[in-house]
PDB file of C-alpha atoms in Angstrom:
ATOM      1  CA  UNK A   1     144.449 111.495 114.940  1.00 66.00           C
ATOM      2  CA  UNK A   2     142.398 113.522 111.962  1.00 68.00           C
ATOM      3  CA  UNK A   3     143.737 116.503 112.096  1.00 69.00           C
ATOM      4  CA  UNK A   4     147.882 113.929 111.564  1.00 75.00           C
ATOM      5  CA  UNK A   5     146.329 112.165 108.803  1.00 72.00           C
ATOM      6  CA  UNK A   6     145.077 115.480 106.816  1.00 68.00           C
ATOM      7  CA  UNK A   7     148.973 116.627 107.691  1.00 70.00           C
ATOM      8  CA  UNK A   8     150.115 113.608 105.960  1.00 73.00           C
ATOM      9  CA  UNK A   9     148.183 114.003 103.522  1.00 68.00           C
ATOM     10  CA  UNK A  10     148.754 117.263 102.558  1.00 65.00           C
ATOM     11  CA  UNK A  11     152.439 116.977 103.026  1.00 63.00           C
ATOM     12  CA  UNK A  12     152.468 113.656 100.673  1.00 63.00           C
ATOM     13  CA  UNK A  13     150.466 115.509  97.960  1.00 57.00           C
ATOM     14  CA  UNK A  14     152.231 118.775  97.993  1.00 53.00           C
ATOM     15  CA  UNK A  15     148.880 120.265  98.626  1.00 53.00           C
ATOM     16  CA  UNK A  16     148.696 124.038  99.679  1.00 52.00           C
ATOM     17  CA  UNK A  17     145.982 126.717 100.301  1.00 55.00           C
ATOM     18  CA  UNK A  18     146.933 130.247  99.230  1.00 51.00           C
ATOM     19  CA  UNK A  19     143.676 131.656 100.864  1.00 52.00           C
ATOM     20  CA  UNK A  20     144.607 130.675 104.723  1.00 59.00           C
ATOM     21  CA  UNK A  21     145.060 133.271 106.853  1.00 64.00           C
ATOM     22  CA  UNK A  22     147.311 131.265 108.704  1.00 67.00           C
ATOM     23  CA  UNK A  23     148.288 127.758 109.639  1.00 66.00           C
ATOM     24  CA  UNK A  24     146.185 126.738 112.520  1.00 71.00           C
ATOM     25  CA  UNK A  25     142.849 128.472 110.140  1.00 70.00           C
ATOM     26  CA  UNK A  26     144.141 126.465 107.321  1.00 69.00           C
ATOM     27  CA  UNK A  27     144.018 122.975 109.547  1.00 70.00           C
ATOM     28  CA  UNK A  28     141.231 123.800 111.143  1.00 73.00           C
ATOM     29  CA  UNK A  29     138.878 124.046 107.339  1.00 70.00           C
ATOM     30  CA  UNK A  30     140.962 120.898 105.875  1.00 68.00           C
ATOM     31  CA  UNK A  31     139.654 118.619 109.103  1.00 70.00           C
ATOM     32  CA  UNK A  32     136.244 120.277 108.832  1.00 73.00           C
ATOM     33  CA  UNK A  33     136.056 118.881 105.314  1.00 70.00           C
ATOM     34  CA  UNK A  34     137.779 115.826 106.047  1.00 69.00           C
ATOM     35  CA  UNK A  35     134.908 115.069 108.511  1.00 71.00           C
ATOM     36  CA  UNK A  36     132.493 115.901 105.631  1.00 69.00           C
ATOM     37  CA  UNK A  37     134.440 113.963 103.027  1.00 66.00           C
ATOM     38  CA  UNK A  38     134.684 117.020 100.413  1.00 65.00           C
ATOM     39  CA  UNK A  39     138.369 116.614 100.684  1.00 61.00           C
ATOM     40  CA  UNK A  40     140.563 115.595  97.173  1.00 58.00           C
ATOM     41  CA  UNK A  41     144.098 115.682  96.581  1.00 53.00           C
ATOM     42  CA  UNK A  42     144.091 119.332  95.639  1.00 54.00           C
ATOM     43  CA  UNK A  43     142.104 120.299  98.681  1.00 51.00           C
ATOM     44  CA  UNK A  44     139.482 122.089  96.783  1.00 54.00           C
ATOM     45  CA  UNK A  45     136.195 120.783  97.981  1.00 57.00           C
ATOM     46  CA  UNK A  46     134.761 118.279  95.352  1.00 61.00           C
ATOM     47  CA  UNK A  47     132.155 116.620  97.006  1.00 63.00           C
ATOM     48  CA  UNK A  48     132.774 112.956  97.573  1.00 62.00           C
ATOM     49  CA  UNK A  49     130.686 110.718  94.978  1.00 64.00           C
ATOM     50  CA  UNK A  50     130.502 107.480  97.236  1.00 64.00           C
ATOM     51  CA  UNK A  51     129.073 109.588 100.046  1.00 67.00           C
ATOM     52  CA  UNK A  52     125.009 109.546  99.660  1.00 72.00           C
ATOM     53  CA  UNK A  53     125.516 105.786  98.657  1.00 71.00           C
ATOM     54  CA  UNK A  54     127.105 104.551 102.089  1.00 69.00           C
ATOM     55  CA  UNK A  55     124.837 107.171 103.963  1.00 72.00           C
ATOM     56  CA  UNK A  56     122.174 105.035 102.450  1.00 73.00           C
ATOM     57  CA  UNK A  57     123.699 101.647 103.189  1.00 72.00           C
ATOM     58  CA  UNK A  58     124.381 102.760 106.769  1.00 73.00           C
ATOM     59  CA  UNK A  59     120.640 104.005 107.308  1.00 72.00           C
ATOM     60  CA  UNK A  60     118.796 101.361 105.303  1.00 68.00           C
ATOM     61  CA  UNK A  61     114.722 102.617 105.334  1.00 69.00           C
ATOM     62  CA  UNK A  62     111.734 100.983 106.738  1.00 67.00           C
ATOM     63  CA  UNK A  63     110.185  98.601 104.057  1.00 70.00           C
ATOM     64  CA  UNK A  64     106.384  99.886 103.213  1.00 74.00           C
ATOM     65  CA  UNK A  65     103.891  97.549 103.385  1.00 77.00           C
ATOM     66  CA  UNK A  66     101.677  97.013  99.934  1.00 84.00           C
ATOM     67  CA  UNK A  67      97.970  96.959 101.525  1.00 85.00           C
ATOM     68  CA  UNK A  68      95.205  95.046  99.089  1.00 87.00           C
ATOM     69  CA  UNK A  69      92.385  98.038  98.468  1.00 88.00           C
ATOM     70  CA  UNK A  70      89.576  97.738 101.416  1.00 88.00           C
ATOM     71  CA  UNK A  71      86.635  97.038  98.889  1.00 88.00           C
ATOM     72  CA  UNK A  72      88.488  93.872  97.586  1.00 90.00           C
ATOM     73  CA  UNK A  73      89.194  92.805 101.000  1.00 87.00           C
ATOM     74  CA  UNK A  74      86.157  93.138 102.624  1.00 88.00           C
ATOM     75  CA  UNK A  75      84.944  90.827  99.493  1.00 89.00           C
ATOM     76  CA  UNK A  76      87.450  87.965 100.241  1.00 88.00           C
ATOM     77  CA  UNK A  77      86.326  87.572 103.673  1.00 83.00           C
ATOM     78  CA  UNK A  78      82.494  87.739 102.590  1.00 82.00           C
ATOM     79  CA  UNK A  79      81.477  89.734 106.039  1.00 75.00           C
ATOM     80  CA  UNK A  80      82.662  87.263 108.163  1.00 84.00           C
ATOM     81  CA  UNK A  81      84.109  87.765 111.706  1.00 88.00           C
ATOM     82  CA  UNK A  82      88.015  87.719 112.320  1.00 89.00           C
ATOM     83  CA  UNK A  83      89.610  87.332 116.022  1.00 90.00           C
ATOM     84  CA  UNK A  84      91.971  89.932 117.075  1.00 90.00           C
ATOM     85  CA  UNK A  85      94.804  89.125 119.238  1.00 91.00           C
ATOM     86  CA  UNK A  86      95.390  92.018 121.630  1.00 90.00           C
ATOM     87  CA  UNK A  87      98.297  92.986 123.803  1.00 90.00           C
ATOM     88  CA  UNK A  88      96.455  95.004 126.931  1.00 87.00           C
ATOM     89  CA  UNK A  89      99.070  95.650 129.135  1.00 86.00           C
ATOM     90  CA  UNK A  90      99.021  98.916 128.735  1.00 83.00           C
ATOM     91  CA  UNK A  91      96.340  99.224 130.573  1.00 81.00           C
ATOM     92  CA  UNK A  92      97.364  98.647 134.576  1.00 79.00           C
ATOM     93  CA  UNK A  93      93.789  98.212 136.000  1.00 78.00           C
ATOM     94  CA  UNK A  94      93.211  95.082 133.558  1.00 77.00           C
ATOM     95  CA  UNK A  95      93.466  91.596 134.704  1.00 81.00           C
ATOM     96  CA  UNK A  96      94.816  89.673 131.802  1.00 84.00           C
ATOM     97  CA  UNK A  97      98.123  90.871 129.549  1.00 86.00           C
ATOM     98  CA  UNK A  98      96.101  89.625 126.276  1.00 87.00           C
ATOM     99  CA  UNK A  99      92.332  89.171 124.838  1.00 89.00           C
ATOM    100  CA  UNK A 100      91.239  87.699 121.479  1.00 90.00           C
ATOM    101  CA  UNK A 101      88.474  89.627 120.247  1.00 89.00           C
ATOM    102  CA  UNK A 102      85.881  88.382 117.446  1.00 90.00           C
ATOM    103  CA  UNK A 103      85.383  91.925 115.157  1.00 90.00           C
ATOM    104  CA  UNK A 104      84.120  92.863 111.899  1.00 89.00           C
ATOM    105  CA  UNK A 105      86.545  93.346 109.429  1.00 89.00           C
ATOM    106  CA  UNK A 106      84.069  96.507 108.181  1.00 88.00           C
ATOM    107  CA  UNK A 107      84.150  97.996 111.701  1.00 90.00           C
ATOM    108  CA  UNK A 108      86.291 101.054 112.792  1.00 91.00           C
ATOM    109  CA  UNK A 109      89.658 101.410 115.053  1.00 91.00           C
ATOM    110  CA  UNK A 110      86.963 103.350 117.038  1.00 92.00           C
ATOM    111  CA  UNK A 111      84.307 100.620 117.284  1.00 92.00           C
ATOM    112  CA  UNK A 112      87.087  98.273 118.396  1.00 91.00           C
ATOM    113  CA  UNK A 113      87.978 100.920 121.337  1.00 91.00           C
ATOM    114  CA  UNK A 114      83.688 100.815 122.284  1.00 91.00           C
ATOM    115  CA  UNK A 115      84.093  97.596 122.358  1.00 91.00           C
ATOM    116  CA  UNK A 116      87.286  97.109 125.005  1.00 89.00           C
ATOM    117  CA  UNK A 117      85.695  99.776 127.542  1.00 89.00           C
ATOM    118  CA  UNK A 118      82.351  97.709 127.017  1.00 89.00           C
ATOM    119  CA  UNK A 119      84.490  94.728 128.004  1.00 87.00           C
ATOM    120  CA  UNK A 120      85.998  97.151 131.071  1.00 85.00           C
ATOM    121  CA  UNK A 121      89.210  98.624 130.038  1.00 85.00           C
ATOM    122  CA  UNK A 122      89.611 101.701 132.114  1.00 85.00           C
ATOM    123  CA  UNK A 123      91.515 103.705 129.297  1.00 85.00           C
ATOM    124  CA  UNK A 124      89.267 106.685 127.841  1.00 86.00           C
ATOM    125  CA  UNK A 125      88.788 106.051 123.957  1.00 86.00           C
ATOM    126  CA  UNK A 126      91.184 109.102 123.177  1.00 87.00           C
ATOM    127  CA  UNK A 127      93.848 107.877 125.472  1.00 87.00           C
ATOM    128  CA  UNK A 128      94.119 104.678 123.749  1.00 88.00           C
ATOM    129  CA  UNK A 129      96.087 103.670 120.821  1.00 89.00           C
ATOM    130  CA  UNK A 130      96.410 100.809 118.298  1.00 90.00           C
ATOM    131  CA  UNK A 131      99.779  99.627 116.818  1.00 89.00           C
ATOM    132  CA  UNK A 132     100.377  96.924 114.336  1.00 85.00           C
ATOM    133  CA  UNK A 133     103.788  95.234 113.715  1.00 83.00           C
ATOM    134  CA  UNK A 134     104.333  96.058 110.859  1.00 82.00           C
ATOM    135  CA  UNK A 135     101.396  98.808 110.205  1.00 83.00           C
ATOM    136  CA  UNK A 136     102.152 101.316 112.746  1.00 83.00           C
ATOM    137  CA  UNK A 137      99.455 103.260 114.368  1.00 85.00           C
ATOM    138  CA  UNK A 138      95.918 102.791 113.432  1.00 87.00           C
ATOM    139  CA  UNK A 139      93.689 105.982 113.165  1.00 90.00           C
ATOM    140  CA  UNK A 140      90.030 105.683 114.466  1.00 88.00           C
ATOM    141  CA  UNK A 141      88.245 106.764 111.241  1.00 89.00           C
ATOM    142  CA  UNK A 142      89.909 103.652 109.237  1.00 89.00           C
ATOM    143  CA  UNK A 143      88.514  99.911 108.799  1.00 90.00           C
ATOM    144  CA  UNK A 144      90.007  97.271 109.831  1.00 89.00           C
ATOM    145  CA  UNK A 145      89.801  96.195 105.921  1.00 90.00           C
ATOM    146  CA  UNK A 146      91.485  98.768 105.462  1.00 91.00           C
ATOM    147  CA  UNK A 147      94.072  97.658 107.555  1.00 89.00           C
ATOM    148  CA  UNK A 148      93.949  94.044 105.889  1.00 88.00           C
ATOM    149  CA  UNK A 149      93.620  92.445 109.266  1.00 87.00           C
ATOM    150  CA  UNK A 150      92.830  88.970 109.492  1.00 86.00           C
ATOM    151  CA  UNK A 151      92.440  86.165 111.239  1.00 88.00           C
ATOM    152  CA  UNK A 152      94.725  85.587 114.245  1.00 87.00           C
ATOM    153  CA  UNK A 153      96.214  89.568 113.151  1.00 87.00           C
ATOM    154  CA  UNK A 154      98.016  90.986 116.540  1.00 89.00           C
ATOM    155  CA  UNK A 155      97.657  94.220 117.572  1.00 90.00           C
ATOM    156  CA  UNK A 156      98.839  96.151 120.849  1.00 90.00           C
ATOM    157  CA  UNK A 157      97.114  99.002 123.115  1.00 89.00           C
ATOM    158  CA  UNK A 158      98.996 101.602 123.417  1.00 88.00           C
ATOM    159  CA  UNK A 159      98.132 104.339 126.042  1.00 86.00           C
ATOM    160  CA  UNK A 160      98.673 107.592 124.368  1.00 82.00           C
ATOM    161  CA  UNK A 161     100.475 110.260 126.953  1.00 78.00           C
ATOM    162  CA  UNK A 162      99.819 114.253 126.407  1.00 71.00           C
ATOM    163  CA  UNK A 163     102.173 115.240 123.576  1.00 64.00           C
ATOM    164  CA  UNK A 164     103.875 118.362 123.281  1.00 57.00           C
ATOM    165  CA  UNK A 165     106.335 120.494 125.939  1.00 57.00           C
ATOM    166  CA  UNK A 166     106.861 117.555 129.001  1.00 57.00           C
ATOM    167  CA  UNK A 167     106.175 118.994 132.399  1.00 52.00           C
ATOM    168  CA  UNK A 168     109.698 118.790 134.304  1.00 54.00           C
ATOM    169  CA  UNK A 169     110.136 118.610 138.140  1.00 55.00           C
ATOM    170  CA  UNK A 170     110.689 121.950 138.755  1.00 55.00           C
ATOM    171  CA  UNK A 171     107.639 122.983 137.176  1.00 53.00           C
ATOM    172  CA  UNK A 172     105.661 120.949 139.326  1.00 53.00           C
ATOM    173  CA  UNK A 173     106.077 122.757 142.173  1.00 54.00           C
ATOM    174  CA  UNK A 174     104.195 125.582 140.747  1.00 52.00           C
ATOM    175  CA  UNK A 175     101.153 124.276 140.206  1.00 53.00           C
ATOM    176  CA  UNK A 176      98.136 125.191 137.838  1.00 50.00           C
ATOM    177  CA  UNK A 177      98.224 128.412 139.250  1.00 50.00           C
ATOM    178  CA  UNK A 178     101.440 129.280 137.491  1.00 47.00           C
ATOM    179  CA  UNK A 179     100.461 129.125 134.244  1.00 44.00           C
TER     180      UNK A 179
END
């Protein structure tokens, strides 16, 4: 269906490549830029100008989230306690599929992990992770002032898995030994 639409197109316009080696090469580089849309009526490659702007439209980016600085933050609350809804199903061996916690809005992602395995999550610290909706991951170093979290703020546990080349079936039946 392209490759009769260039044909038309070329055959209403008159268009004609002296360069093509012959007729099938010639078709062959007007559908390839056709697909690109860096085809005009002369055939010679301009690049199309409405391109980037519908690639844009089509792929619309995340919106950022503008975060109030962790000093101010920490002053609007005045050092007071927020509860933290959690989603914990990530973690099989626990009994309920959320908790609200009470936390300190100047305590860390990594405080808040102490504090579920004091409860008796089963996860290890560095297998669990921390995702906001609309913060993404939270890194263990960080505040939760930092994160503006507040009052009645949901966050879900996230077991992180080993990262990097994933272990298919038919390495398995190697073993350790193997590698």
């Amino acid at each position: 269906p392209l490759r009769g639409l260039v044909m038309t197109h070329l055959e209403n316009e008159r268009v004609f490549m002296v360069n093509a080696r012959s007729k099938s090469g010639f078709l062959y580089s007007l559908c390839e830029k056709a697909k690109q849309g860096c085809l005009d009526v002369r055939g010679f490659g301009n690049p199309d100008p409405w391109g980037p702007f519908l690639v844009s439209q089509a792929c619309p980016r995340s919106r950022s989230v503008e975060l109030v600085n962790e000093g101010e933050w920490l002053q609007r609350f005045n050092g007071m306690p927020v509860d933290l809804v959690i989603d914990t199903s990530a973690d099989t061996a626990a009994r309920v599929p959320s908790i609200q916690l009470s936390m300190r809005l100047d305590s860390t992602v990594a405080d808040l992990k102490a504090r579920l395995i004091d409860i008796g999550f089963t996860l290890k610290p560095n297998h669990m992770g921390f995702r906001g909706p609309d913060l993404g991951f939270l890194r263990d170093t960080r505040t939760l002032a930092y994160y503006n979290l507040q009052m009645g703020s949901s966050l879900v546990l996230t077991k992180r898995e080993r990262g990097g080349v994933t272990r298919t079936r038919s390495h398995m039946h190697l073993g350790a030994a193997a590698f």
